[in-house]
Every structure is written in C-alpha cells, then in structure tokens.
Amino acid sequence: MSVTPLQALPLDQLRERTSAKWRTYPDEVLPLFVAETDFPLAPAITRALADAVRLGDTGYTGPDPGLRAAYAGFARRRFGWSPDPARMRSTCDVMMGIVEVLRGVLDPGDRVIVTPPVYPPFYDGIPEAGGVVERAPLRDTGEGWELDLDGIDAALAGGARAVLLCNPHNPTGTVHSRETLAELAAIAARHGAVVLSDEIHAPLTQPEATFTPFLSVSEEAARVGFALVSASKAFNLAGLKCALMVASSEEHAAVLRAMPAEVEWRTGHFGALASVAAFAPESDAWLDALLAALDENRRLLAELLAEHVPGARYRIPDAGFLAWIDLSALGWGENPARRIRREARVALHHGPMFGDEGTGHVRLNFGCSPEVLREAVARIGALVRS
C-alpha cells in the first residue's frame, strides 16, 4: 500500500520559528545545515504538549513518565527487538548519554575509536568524558561505506578501550549490516572493549534497508554494548531534551544505575511527554509518511545535483535526511560550504568538521519541501556556472 508523503510547512511559516535553523542566518539564506526538519509535528505530540501547557504541567520530569516502556514497544514494532525497560535510563540528549556512559566505563586517558567522517560532537564528547579520540575511518567501497573492522581490531589490540559507533551513520546515511555489527561485537569481546551505539537516526531507515539494533545482533553484542536512542531526530524534538541509555547485560545495567541521580533529572519533562507520544503506535502512520517524503527528496536531490552541479559526488543514503556530498571536483577549497553560503546564500554543514575525510565535502539537510530543495540546488548550480 502506497503512503502519501508528509508535506513540509510553507517557508513563511517556518521563518516564524526561533530555533537554530531559522535564527542563525538572515532570511535570504536557505538553511540546510543543522539537523532540524521542516514538517509539522506528529498530531499525538502536538496533543500531548498542548495538554501539558493547558494544565500548566511544566514541572520536573516524573519518576516514570512511561518513556522506557514506550520505547520498548516502538523497538518491538519497528525493529523486531524487545529491549528490557528495566535496563534503560533517561537523560537530556544522546551526546550527554554518550559522555555519561563513557565516564562509567573508561579510565582517564583511555582511547575511544570513532569512524570518520562522523558527527562532529563525538570529537568533543570523548575528551569531556576523560577519553582520547582514536580514528578508524570508514572504508569507501566504491559503492558505499563500511566499517574498517581490521582497523578497529588493530586499534583495540593497540590499547583502545571503546568504540563509538554511529548506526545509522551520520553523515553518510549508511545502515550497517547485521553481519558487520556481529563481527564488530566479536572483535570488541575479544579485546574486552565496550561499544556505544548511537542509534538516533534508526527510526529514519528507509524500508528497503534493514536497521539492526546493535544490542540485538548476538550474545556478545548484548554483553559489550550500550545503545543511545531518542525520538529527537525523527520527530524533530531536539529542543525538548530527552534520550535513553539502553543496556542488555546486567553488568551494563549496573553502570546505568550507578550514575548520579542528576543524570536522569536532566531529562526534559516536555521531552519525555513528547517522546512517549512519538513512540506510541498512533504516531507510526506519521513516521511512515515522513519516510515517504524523505525518500522522494533523497532521490530528487540526486537528479538536481546531476542537472545543476554535475561535478558533485553523492550517494543516496539508506537512512535519515542528511546528504553527504563531495564537491572536491569543483575546486572550491577544503570547506566549500563557506563559499556556498557567502555567494549562493545556502547554508550547508561544513564537511571538515566531520574529520579529515570531510575535506571538500558538505552535508545537506533535505528534510524540507521539494521546492526549497530545488531552489537551494539551483542557487549552487548558478554558482557553478558563474
């Protein structure tokens, strides 16, 4: 059965928003940089927040807002995985969860592997937790990207203590296979290491790809892993501040329980209310409509780049609303986003922020209307022709 794609809000209405996407640059700049989307909220979320405002329900987050059970139900329906709510704990956002888990499992100075090009806050969160970043870049297969398992194995053999995994991967949109994740778990188990899997983009996996929760792939993964999850990317709730840290083993659940109470107090009350509504079955149809819209846009972007920016190299992502685009052939320097914003008036995320592998690249957010996407790429194309 076909799904009607969700429609983005009009640009004039979006410019009434006061979030980072709409207040960082002046109105003449099309903002396709930060990971916010341009769609209306899921109706269940709107109702939950409106009811809370009507009641003045703006206090501290309650001891059990239903968040853990709601996520367990969502994971069961969407991923075929049944995590134990008793082995979860909430906090402010995924990056805070990563930092707190790392604090619980690292000694100061321990090395943590990242797989660049990768989400820039990883490079800051690891030192915040007392660790040191070690790079094991993704492998470019010519058709896509994959984890360099040999490189990760070598880094762990050399003394690294943890792997910070991005699954699905930001910025490439790669959904790591079950086989790859199982091998990663076996490698980590062999070296006595820990894997933290950031799965914030998981709900945005397209139907023809299969997202596999890391903790579900094997007994070894359940033993070595933690998952960090949130409704914030799929349902555009970043400002409401809510995420979950998930363990499968009793040993790792004890790490979560040992965290200071303040870690959980940082969970936003509105974030918890909105996330429960997002994870509820009644929001599934909205999410399916969003996925249909993003599917159209990811394919449209390929057509637009071929027409207007023929030197661009872009692979259609398996998940998310972020496009990783190599503009090296245009000769616009190490960070082409600067020239694009200055001369084309389109704001994109700076490729070098994702690591050395981002030289000459940009990250483009296509979680917008097709009209905005067409205008943005046409502006970049005009810069090419000039």
mmCIF file of C-alpha atoms in Angstrom:
data_model
loop_
_atom_site.group_PDB
_atom_site.id
_atom_site.type_symbol
_atom_site.label_atom_id
_atom_site.label_comp_id
_atom_site.label_asym_id
_atom_site.label_seq_id
_atom_site.Cartn_x
_atom_site.Cartn_y
_atom_site.Cartn_z
ATOM 1 C CA MET A 1 0.000 0.000 0.000
ATOM 2 C CA SER A 2 1.408 3.367 -1.012
ATOM 3 C CA VAL A 3 1.907 6.048 1.620
ATOM 4 C CA THR A 4 1.117 9.706 0.972
ATOM 5 C CA PRO A 5 4.284 11.713 1.683
ATOM 6 C CA LEU A 6 4.172 14.195 4.539
ATOM 7 C CA GLN A 7 4.100 17.815 3.388
ATOM 8 C CA ALA A 8 6.609 20.328 4.752
ATOM 9 C CA LEU A 9 5.348 23.597 6.175
ATOM 10 C CA PRO A 10 5.461 26.748 3.999
ATOM 11 C CA LEU A 11 8.665 28.748 4.126
ATOM 12 C CA ASP A 12 6.998 31.871 5.526
ATOM 13 C CA GLN A 13 5.598 29.829 8.406
ATOM 14 C CA LEU A 14 8.931 28.148 9.048
ATOM 15 C CA ARG A 15 10.620 31.537 9.318
ATOM 16 C CA GLU A 16 8.421 32.246 12.350
ATOM 17 C CA ARG A 17 10.331 29.542 14.208
ATOM 18 C CA THR A 18 13.067 30.712 16.579
ATOM 19 C CA SER A 19 15.255 27.580 16.633
ATOM 20 C CA ALA A 20 18.867 27.454 15.463
ATOM 21 C CA LYS A 21 17.947 26.558 11.899
ATOM 22 C CA TRP A 22 15.897 29.721 11.459
ATOM 23 C CA ARG A 23 17.823 32.243 13.553
ATOM 24 C CA THR A 24 21.471 31.555 12.714
ATOM 25 C CA TYR A 25 21.396 33.262 9.308
ATOM 26 C CA PRO A 26 19.365 36.086 7.735
ATOM 27 C CA ASP A 27 16.184 35.324 5.797
ATOM 28 C CA GLU A 28 17.823 35.442 2.369
ATOM 29 C CA VAL A 29 19.890 32.354 3.292
ATOM 30 C CA LEU A 30 18.234 28.953 2.800
ATOM 31 C CA PRO A 31 19.194 26.957 5.921
ATOM 32 C CA LEU A 32 20.018 23.338 5.081
ATOM 33 C CA PHE A 33 22.705 22.801 7.702
ATOM 34 C CA VAL A 34 21.632 21.814 11.232
ATOM 35 C CA ALA A 35 19.605 18.607 11.688
ATOM 36 C CA GLU A 36 16.143 20.111 12.131
ATOM 37 C CA THR A 37 13.296 19.242 9.772
ATOM 38 C CA ASP A 38 10.548 21.394 8.274
ATOM 39 C CA PHE A 39 7.483 19.198 8.831
ATOM 40 C CA PRO A 40 4.529 19.646 11.192
ATOM 41 C CA LEU A 41 4.739 17.652 14.407
ATOM 42 C CA ALA A 42 3.030 14.307 14.660
ATOM 43 C CA PRO A 43 -0.537 15.009 15.893
ATOM 44 C CA ALA A 44 -0.094 12.877 19.006
ATOM 45 C CA ILE A 45 2.897 15.008 20.024
ATOM 46 C CA THR A 46 1.010 18.255 19.441
ATOM 47 C CA ARG A 47 -1.862 16.994 21.620
ATOM 48 C CA ALA A 48 0.464 15.845 24.410
ATOM 49 C CA LEU A 49 2.288 19.171 24.561
ATOM 50 C CA ALA A 50 -0.892 21.257 24.229
ATOM 51 C CA ASP A 51 -2.500 19.317 27.079
ATOM 52 C CA ALA A 52 0.555 19.884 29.245
ATOM 53 C CA VAL A 53 0.506 23.629 28.578
ATOM 54 C CA ARG A 54 -3.250 23.773 29.267
ATOM 55 C CA LEU A 55 -2.720 22.058 32.601
ATOM 56 C CA GLY A 56 0.390 24.058 33.491
ATOM 57 C CA ASP A 57 2.158 20.696 33.615
ATOM 58 C CA THR A 58 5.595 22.309 33.381
ATOM 59 C CA GLY A 59 7.373 20.923 36.420
ATOM 60 C CA TYR A 60 10.095 18.355 36.814
ATOM 61 C CA THR A 61 10.068 15.091 34.914
ATOM 62 C CA GLY A 62 8.245 12.406 36.881
ATOM 63 C CA PRO A 63 9.936 9.207 38.099
ATOM 64 C CA ASP A 64 8.315 7.083 35.369
ATOM 65 C CA PRO A 65 6.708 9.071 32.550
ATOM 66 C CA GLY A 66 6.245 5.881 30.522
ATOM 67 C CA LEU A 67 9.230 6.623 28.322
ATOM 68 C CA ARG A 68 11.060 3.316 28.737
ATOM 69 C CA ALA A 69 8.011 1.174 28.069
ATOM 70 C CA ALA A 70 7.048 3.359 25.095
ATOM 71 C CA TYR A 71 10.483 2.915 23.518
ATOM 72 C CA ALA A 72 10.428 -0.834 24.134
ATOM 73 C CA GLY A 73 7.109 -1.025 22.289
ATOM 74 C CA PHE A 74 8.411 1.116 19.436
ATOM 75 C CA ALA A 75 11.548 -1.024 19.065
ATOM 76 C CA ARG A 76 9.428 -4.170 19.024
ATOM 77 C CA ARG A 77 7.128 -2.857 16.285
ATOM 78 C CA ARG A 78 9.711 -1.108 14.112
ATOM 79 C CA PHE A 79 12.867 -3.214 14.602
ATOM 80 C CA GLY A 80 11.676 -6.589 15.911
ATOM 81 C CA TRP A 81 13.695 -6.035 19.102
ATOM 82 C CA SER A 82 12.422 -6.178 22.684
ATOM 83 C CA PRO A 83 14.786 -4.268 24.987
ATOM 84 C CA ASP A 84 14.111 -4.502 28.729
ATOM 85 C CA PRO A 85 12.705 -1.224 30.135
ATOM 86 C CA ALA A 86 14.331 -2.074 33.484
ATOM 87 C CA ARG A 87 17.731 -1.755 31.804
ATOM 88 C CA MET A 88 17.203 1.763 30.471
ATOM 89 C CA ARG A 89 17.781 5.189 31.932
ATOM 90 C CA SER A 90 16.867 8.587 30.522
ATOM 91 C CA THR A 91 18.870 11.793 30.257
ATOM 92 C CA CYS A 92 18.991 15.082 28.385
ATOM 93 C CA ASP A 93 20.172 14.009 24.932
ATOM 94 C CA VAL A 94 22.178 11.327 23.162
ATOM 95 C CA MET A 95 25.513 13.133 23.448
ATOM 96 C CA MET A 96 25.056 13.591 27.192
ATOM 97 C CA GLY A 97 24.220 9.894 27.396
ATOM 98 C CA ILE A 98 27.386 9.015 25.494
ATOM 99 C CA VAL A 99 29.505 11.134 27.818
ATOM 100 C CA GLU A 100 27.953 9.639 30.956
ATOM 101 C CA VAL A 101 28.310 6.052 29.728
ATOM 102 C CA LEU A 102 31.937 6.687 28.777
ATOM 103 C CA ARG A 103 32.568 8.122 32.238
ATOM 104 C CA GLY A 104 31.172 4.921 33.665
ATOM 105 C CA VAL A 105 33.398 2.559 31.663
ATOM 106 C CA LEU A 106 36.662 4.462 30.956
ATOM 107 C CA ASP A 107 39.722 5.305 32.954
ATOM 108 C CA PRO A 108 41.163 8.782 32.301
ATOM 109 C CA GLY A 109 43.234 8.788 29.120
ATOM 110 C CA ASP A 110 41.640 5.676 27.620
ATOM 111 C CA ARG A 111 41.311 5.810 23.857
ATOM 112 C CA VAL A 112 37.905 5.671 22.149
ATOM 113 C CA ILE A 113 37.560 4.777 18.464
ATOM 114 C CA VAL A 114 35.446 6.895 16.114
ATOM 115 C CA THR A 115 34.728 6.136 12.453
ATOM 116 C CA PRO A 116 35.055 9.354 10.448
ATOM 117 C CA PRO A 117 33.629 11.130 8.635
ATOM 118 C CA VAL A 118 31.364 11.256 11.654
ATOM 119 C CA TYR A 119 29.089 13.510 13.724
ATOM 120 C CA PRO A 120 31.296 16.387 14.974
ATOM 121 C CA PRO A 121 30.224 16.331 18.672
ATOM 122 C CA PHE A 122 31.831 12.891 19.008
ATOM 123 C CA TYR A 123 35.197 14.656 18.896
ATOM 124 C CA ASP A 124 34.217 16.846 21.860
ATOM 125 C CA GLY A 125 32.228 14.342 23.910
ATOM 126 C CA ILE A 126 35.059 11.832 24.260
ATOM 127 C CA PRO A 127 37.512 14.317 25.861
ATOM 128 C CA GLU A 128 34.668 15.592 28.061
ATOM 129 C CA ALA A 129 34.400 12.060 29.438
ATOM 130 C CA GLY A 130 38.164 11.856 30.005
ATOM 131 C CA GLY A 131 38.946 9.809 26.910
ATOM 132 C CA VAL A 132 41.162 10.349 23.882
ATOM 133 C CA VAL A 133 39.866 10.137 20.304
ATOM 134 C CA GLU A 134 41.323 7.439 18.042
ATOM 135 C CA ARG A 135 40.316 7.378 14.371
ATOM 136 C CA ALA A 136 39.371 4.325 12.304
ATOM 137 C CA PRO A 137 37.853 5.886 9.167
ATOM 138 C CA LEU A 138 35.063 4.270 7.215
ATOM 139 C CA ARG A 139 36.121 2.354 4.115
ATOM 140 C CA ASP A 140 34.842 3.645 0.790
ATOM 141 C CA THR A 141 33.968 0.526 -1.220
ATOM 142 C CA GLY A 142 33.276 2.454 -4.410
ATOM 143 C CA GLU A 143 29.552 1.823 -3.957
ATOM 144 C CA GLY A 144 29.125 2.844 -0.332
ATOM 145 C CA TRP A 145 30.809 2.982 3.054
ATOM 146 C CA GLU A 146 31.509 0.305 5.629
ATOM 147 C CA LEU A 147 33.286 -0.056 8.934
ATOM 148 C CA ASP A 148 37.007 -0.818 8.705
ATOM 149 C CA LEU A 149 36.826 -3.831 11.003
ATOM 150 C CA ASP A 150 40.525 -4.613 10.563
ATOM 151 C CA GLY A 151 41.403 -1.055 11.550
ATOM 152 C CA ILE A 152 39.140 -1.227 14.597
ATOM 153 C CA ASP A 153 40.634 -4.592 15.567
ATOM 154 C CA ALA A 154 44.144 -3.157 15.302
ATOM 155 C CA ALA A 155 43.240 -0.092 17.371
ATOM 156 C CA LEU A 156 41.715 -2.241 20.115
ATOM 157 C CA ALA A 157 44.738 -4.542 20.023
ATOM 158 C CA GLY A 158 46.840 -1.409 20.476
ATOM 159 C CA GLY A 159 45.044 -0.474 23.671
ATOM 160 C CA ALA A 160 41.884 1.444 22.739
ATOM 161 C CA ARG A 161 39.097 0.598 25.189
ATOM 162 C CA ALA A 162 35.854 1.534 23.435
ATOM 163 C CA VAL A 163 34.205 2.067 20.052
ATOM 164 C CA LEU A 164 31.751 4.913 19.495
ATOM 165 C CA LEU A 165 29.527 3.627 16.697
ATOM 166 C CA CYS A 166 27.118 5.728 14.630
ATOM 167 C CA ASN A 167 24.330 3.425 13.349
ATOM 168 C CA PRO A 168 22.805 4.578 11.048
ATOM 169 C CA HIS A 169 25.870 6.627 10.233
ATOM 170 C CA ASN A 170 25.844 10.427 10.239
ATOM 171 C CA PRO A 171 26.667 11.940 7.722
ATOM 172 C CA THR A 172 26.716 9.145 5.114
ATOM 173 C CA GLY A 173 23.328 7.596 5.937
ATOM 174 C CA THR A 174 24.915 4.132 5.966
ATOM 175 C CA VAL A 175 22.941 1.401 7.751
ATOM 176 C CA HIS A 176 25.487 -1.143 8.975
ATOM 177 C CA SER A 177 24.599 -4.765 8.211
ATOM 178 C CA ARG A 178 23.812 -7.358 10.853
ATOM 179 C CA GLU A 179 26.914 -9.295 9.790
ATOM 180 C CA THR A 180 29.164 -6.266 10.185
ATOM 181 C CA LEU A 181 27.749 -5.465 13.611
ATOM 182 C CA ALA A 182 28.117 -9.068 14.769
ATOM 183 C CA GLU A 183 31.765 -9.058 13.709
ATOM 184 C CA LEU A 184 32.318 -5.731 15.492
ATOM 185 C CA ALA A 185 30.816 -7.240 18.654
ATOM 186 C CA ALA A 186 33.096 -10.276 18.375
ATOM 187 C CA ILE A 187 36.149 -8.048 17.955
ATOM 188 C CA ALA A 188 35.179 -5.926 20.960
ATOM 189 C CA ALA A 189 34.525 -9.016 23.079
ATOM 190 C CA ARG A 190 37.913 -10.477 22.136
ATOM 191 C CA HIS A 191 39.660 -7.329 23.378
ATOM 192 C CA GLY A 192 37.465 -6.716 26.434
ATOM 193 C CA ALA A 193 36.240 -3.442 24.913
ATOM 194 C CA VAL A 194 32.905 -1.623 25.018
ATOM 195 C CA VAL A 195 30.761 -0.486 22.070
ATOM 196 C CA LEU A 196 28.465 2.533 22.369
ATOM 197 C CA SER A 197 25.948 2.591 19.520
ATOM 198 C CA ASP A 198 24.369 5.950 18.722
ATOM 199 C CA GLU A 199 21.075 4.906 17.098
ATOM 200 C CA ILE A 200 19.355 8.288 16.965
ATOM 201 C CA HIS A 201 18.691 8.049 13.197
ATOM 202 C CA ALA A 202 17.360 4.471 13.364
ATOM 203 C CA PRO A 203 13.649 5.365 13.010
ATOM 204 C CA LEU A 204 14.522 7.069 9.702
ATOM 205 C CA THR A 205 15.790 3.927 7.967
ATOM 206 C CA GLN A 206 14.103 3.527 4.589
ATOM 207 C CA PRO A 207 12.010 0.373 4.019
ATOM 208 C CA GLU A 208 14.402 -1.260 1.552
ATOM 209 C CA ALA A 209 17.206 -1.110 4.141
ATOM 210 C CA THR A 210 17.118 -3.037 7.414
ATOM 211 C CA PHE A 211 18.192 -1.346 10.628
ATOM 212 C CA THR A 212 19.651 -3.756 13.165
ATOM 213 C CA PRO A 213 19.935 -2.581 16.793
ATOM 214 C CA PHE A 214 23.466 -3.325 17.893
ATOM 215 C CA LEU A 215 22.404 -4.937 21.152
ATOM 216 C CA SER A 216 20.232 -7.420 19.270
ATOM 217 C CA VAL A 217 22.826 -8.968 16.939
ATOM 218 C CA SER A 218 24.431 -11.525 19.266
ATOM 219 C CA GLU A 219 25.099 -12.500 22.855
ATOM 220 C CA GLU A 220 28.490 -10.829 22.525
ATOM 221 C CA ALA A 221 26.865 -7.564 21.408
ATOM 222 C CA ALA A 222 24.459 -7.687 24.337
ATOM 223 C CA ARG A 223 27.427 -8.176 26.649
ATOM 224 C CA VAL A 224 29.767 -5.495 25.249
ATOM 225 C CA GLY A 225 27.278 -2.857 24.123
ATOM 226 C CA PHE A 226 25.208 0.127 25.129
ATOM 227 C CA ALA A 227 22.676 1.855 22.866
ATOM 228 C CA LEU A 228 21.803 5.546 22.877
ATOM 229 C CA VAL A 229 18.372 6.329 21.426
ATOM 230 C CA SER A 230 15.992 9.266 21.091
ATOM 231 C CA ALA A 231 12.903 10.434 19.216
ATOM 232 C CA SER A 232 14.559 13.779 18.638
ATOM 233 C CA LYS A 233 15.820 13.381 15.063
ATOM 234 C CA ALA A 234 12.885 11.505 13.519
ATOM 235 C CA PHE A 235 10.221 13.607 15.254
ATOM 236 C CA ASN A 236 12.117 16.943 15.368
ATOM 237 C CA LEU A 237 12.190 17.192 19.172
ATOM 238 C CA ALA A 238 15.820 18.208 19.789
ATOM 239 C CA GLY A 239 14.839 21.277 21.800
ATOM 240 C CA LEU A 240 12.808 19.228 24.277
ATOM 241 C CA LYS A 241 15.848 17.303 25.568
ATOM 242 C CA CYS A 242 15.156 13.634 26.088
ATOM 243 C CA ALA A 243 17.108 10.446 25.301
ATOM 244 C CA LEU A 244 17.547 6.937 26.605
ATOM 245 C CA MET A 245 20.633 4.944 27.516
ATOM 246 C CA VAL A 246 19.954 1.234 26.977
ATOM 247 C CA ALA A 247 21.809 -1.830 28.265
ATOM 248 C CA SER A 248 21.190 -5.526 27.652
ATOM 249 C CA SER A 249 23.513 -7.140 30.197
ATOM 250 C CA GLU A 250 23.091 -6.912 33.936
ATOM 251 C CA GLU A 251 26.664 -5.657 34.232
ATOM 252 C CA HIS A 252 25.971 -2.710 31.915
ATOM 253 C CA ALA A 253 22.595 -2.053 33.513
ATOM 254 C CA ALA A 254 24.510 -1.643 36.769
ATOM 255 C CA VAL A 255 26.670 1.019 35.070
ATOM 256 C CA LEU A 256 23.492 2.952 34.237
ATOM 257 C CA ARG A 257 22.073 2.555 37.753
ATOM 258 C CA ALA A 258 25.340 3.782 39.285
ATOM 259 C CA MET A 259 25.125 7.128 37.515
ATOM 260 C CA PRO A 260 24.297 10.162 39.673
ATOM 261 C CA ALA A 261 20.599 10.934 40.014
ATOM 262 C CA GLU A 262 21.242 14.273 38.331
ATOM 263 C CA VAL A 263 21.888 12.484 35.027
ATOM 264 C CA GLU A 264 18.251 11.398 34.904
ATOM 265 C CA TRP A 265 16.905 14.660 36.348
ATOM 266 C CA ARG A 266 18.261 16.361 33.213
ATOM 267 C CA THR A 267 15.566 14.643 31.141
ATOM 268 C CA GLY A 268 13.207 17.337 29.850
ATOM 269 C CA HIS A 269 9.622 16.890 31.062
ATOM 270 C CA PHE A 270 8.195 18.059 27.743
ATOM 271 C CA GLY A 271 10.763 15.850 26.009
ATOM 272 C CA ALA A 272 9.524 12.803 27.908
ATOM 273 C CA LEU A 273 5.865 13.613 27.185
ATOM 274 C CA ALA A 274 6.572 14.207 23.505
ATOM 275 C CA SER A 275 8.741 11.088 23.195
ATOM 276 C CA VAL A 276 6.084 8.860 24.713
ATOM 277 C CA ALA A 277 3.635 10.206 22.118
ATOM 278 C CA ALA A 278 6.213 9.774 19.334
ATOM 279 C CA PHE A 279 6.930 6.165 20.262
ATOM 280 C CA ALA A 280 3.215 5.300 20.535
ATOM 281 C CA PRO A 281 1.559 3.196 17.795
ATOM 282 C CA GLU A 282 -0.644 6.155 16.784
ATOM 283 C CA SER A 283 2.457 8.011 15.516
ATOM 284 C CA ASP A 284 3.558 5.178 13.217
ATOM 285 C CA ALA A 285 1.487 6.455 10.268
ATOM 286 C CA TRP A 286 3.042 9.922 10.615
ATOM 287 C CA LEU A 287 6.528 8.391 10.636
ATOM 288 C CA ASP A 288 5.740 6.334 7.542
ATOM 289 C CA ALA A 289 4.551 9.493 5.770
ATOM 290 C CA LEU A 290 7.757 11.275 6.775
ATOM 291 C CA LEU A 291 9.833 8.406 5.396
ATOM 292 C CA ALA A 292 7.920 8.627 2.109
ATOM 293 C CA ALA A 293 8.678 12.356 1.880
ATOM 294 C CA LEU A 294 12.354 11.816 2.647
ATOM 295 C CA ASP A 295 12.511 9.018 0.084
ATOM 296 C CA GLU A 296 11.255 11.384 -2.604
ATOM 297 C CA ASN A 297 13.699 14.098 -1.541
ATOM 298 C CA ARG A 298 16.791 11.879 -1.382
ATOM 299 C CA ARG A 299 16.099 10.762 -4.955
ATOM 300 C CA LEU A 300 15.176 14.254 -6.131
ATOM 301 C CA LEU A 301 18.485 15.531 -4.771
ATOM 302 C CA ALA A 302 20.376 13.080 -6.982
ATOM 303 C CA GLU A 303 18.511 14.386 -10.036
ATOM 304 C CA LEU A 304 19.053 18.030 -9.088
ATOM 305 C CA LEU A 305 22.766 17.605 -8.482
ATOM 306 C CA ALA A 306 23.200 15.798 -11.810
ATOM 307 C CA GLU A 307 21.427 18.682 -13.550
ATOM 308 C CA HIS A 308 22.858 21.701 -11.739
ATOM 309 C CA VAL A 309 26.105 20.533 -10.089
ATOM 310 C CA PRO A 310 27.437 17.776 -12.354
ATOM 311 C CA GLY A 311 30.790 17.674 -10.561
ATOM 312 C CA ALA A 312 29.136 16.658 -7.282
ATOM 313 C CA ARG A 313 29.505 13.112 -5.950
ATOM 314 C CA TYR A 314 26.512 11.939 -3.930
ATOM 315 C CA ARG A 315 25.249 8.524 -2.882
ATOM 316 C CA ILE A 316 21.604 8.183 -1.931
ATOM 317 C CA PRO A 317 21.569 7.402 1.822
ATOM 318 C CA ASP A 318 19.818 4.403 3.367
ATOM 319 C CA ALA A 319 18.553 6.400 6.327
ATOM 320 C CA GLY A 320 18.000 9.901 7.632
ATOM 321 C CA PHE A 321 17.562 13.274 5.978
ATOM 322 C CA LEU A 322 21.235 14.179 5.590
ATOM 323 C CA ALA A 323 23.199 14.043 2.341
ATOM 324 C CA TRP A 324 26.994 13.700 2.234
ATOM 325 C CA ILE A 325 28.203 15.420 -0.928
ATOM 326 C CA ASP A 326 31.740 15.520 -2.297
ATOM 327 C CA LEU A 327 32.368 18.806 -4.122
ATOM 328 C CA SER A 328 36.128 18.386 -4.421
ATOM 329 C CA ALA A 329 35.964 18.363 -8.221
ATOM 330 C CA LEU A 330 34.638 21.933 -8.243
ATOM 331 C CA GLY A 331 37.843 23.380 -6.840
ATOM 332 C CA TRP A 332 36.089 25.307 -4.070
ATOM 333 C CA GLY A 333 38.688 24.518 -1.435
ATOM 334 C CA GLU A 334 38.749 22.388 1.686
ATOM 335 C CA ASN A 335 35.466 23.795 3.005
ATOM 336 C CA PRO A 336 33.132 24.595 0.088
ATOM 337 C CA ALA A 337 30.226 25.384 2.432
ATOM 338 C CA ARG A 338 31.793 28.772 3.138
ATOM 339 C CA ARG A 339 31.683 29.897 -0.474
ATOM 340 C CA ILE A 340 28.218 28.410 -0.983
ATOM 341 C CA ARG A 341 26.803 30.373 1.943
ATOM 342 C CA ARG A 342 28.593 33.567 1.004
ATOM 343 C CA GLU A 343 27.822 33.561 -2.723
ATOM 344 C CA ALA A 344 24.838 31.242 -3.243
ATOM 345 C CA ARG A 345 23.089 32.109 0.060
ATOM 346 C CA VAL A 346 22.592 28.472 1.025
ATOM 347 C CA ALA A 347 23.824 27.290 4.434
ATOM 348 C CA LEU A 348 25.243 23.752 4.493
ATOM 349 C CA HIS A 349 27.165 21.935 7.220
ATOM 350 C CA HIS A 350 30.956 22.224 6.903
ATOM 351 C CA GLY A 351 32.491 18.955 5.740
ATOM 352 C CA PRO A 352 35.851 19.281 7.531
ATOM 353 C CA MET A 353 34.042 19.345 10.882
ATOM 354 C CA PHE A 354 33.354 15.629 10.373
ATOM 355 C CA GLY A 355 37.060 14.806 10.200
ATOM 356 C CA ASP A 356 39.834 14.936 7.625
ATOM 357 C CA GLU A 357 37.676 12.793 5.355
ATOM 358 C CA GLY A 358 35.301 15.744 5.062
ATOM 359 C CA THR A 359 37.740 17.900 3.127
ATOM 360 C CA GLY A 360 35.949 19.205 0.038
ATOM 361 C CA HIS A 361 32.591 17.891 1.292
ATOM 362 C CA VAL A 362 29.354 19.401 2.555
ATOM 363 C CA ARG A 363 26.425 17.927 4.451
ATOM 364 C CA LEU A 364 23.000 18.974 3.178
ATOM 365 C CA ASN A 365 19.735 18.589 5.111
ATOM 366 C CA PHE A 366 16.956 17.500 2.733
ATOM 367 C CA GLY A 367 14.301 17.342 5.451
ATOM 368 C CA CYS A 368 12.471 20.189 3.723
ATOM 369 C CA SER A 369 9.986 20.760 0.915
ATOM 370 C CA PRO A 370 10.920 19.748 -2.646
ATOM 371 C CA GLU A 371 10.544 23.428 -3.603
ATOM 372 C CA VAL A 372 13.175 24.535 -1.073
ATOM 373 C CA LEU A 373 15.477 21.733 -2.191
ATOM 374 C CA ARG A 374 15.113 22.724 -5.842
ATOM 375 C CA GLU A 375 15.815 26.368 -5.064
ATOM 376 C CA ALA A 376 18.871 25.552 -2.958
ATOM 377 C CA VAL A 377 20.497 23.315 -5.566
ATOM 378 C CA ALA A 378 19.625 25.780 -8.351
ATOM 379 C CA ARG A 379 21.438 28.513 -6.409
ATOM 380 C CA ILE A 380 24.502 26.298 -6.010
ATOM 381 C CA GLY A 381 24.276 25.455 -9.714
ATOM 382 C CA ALA A 382 24.283 29.128 -10.619
ATOM 383 C CA LEU A 383 27.496 29.481 -8.651
ATOM 384 C CA VAL A 384 28.988 26.605 -10.664
ATOM 385 C CA ARG A 385 28.055 28.278 -13.937
ATOM 386 C CA SER A 386 29.453 31.626 -12.836
#
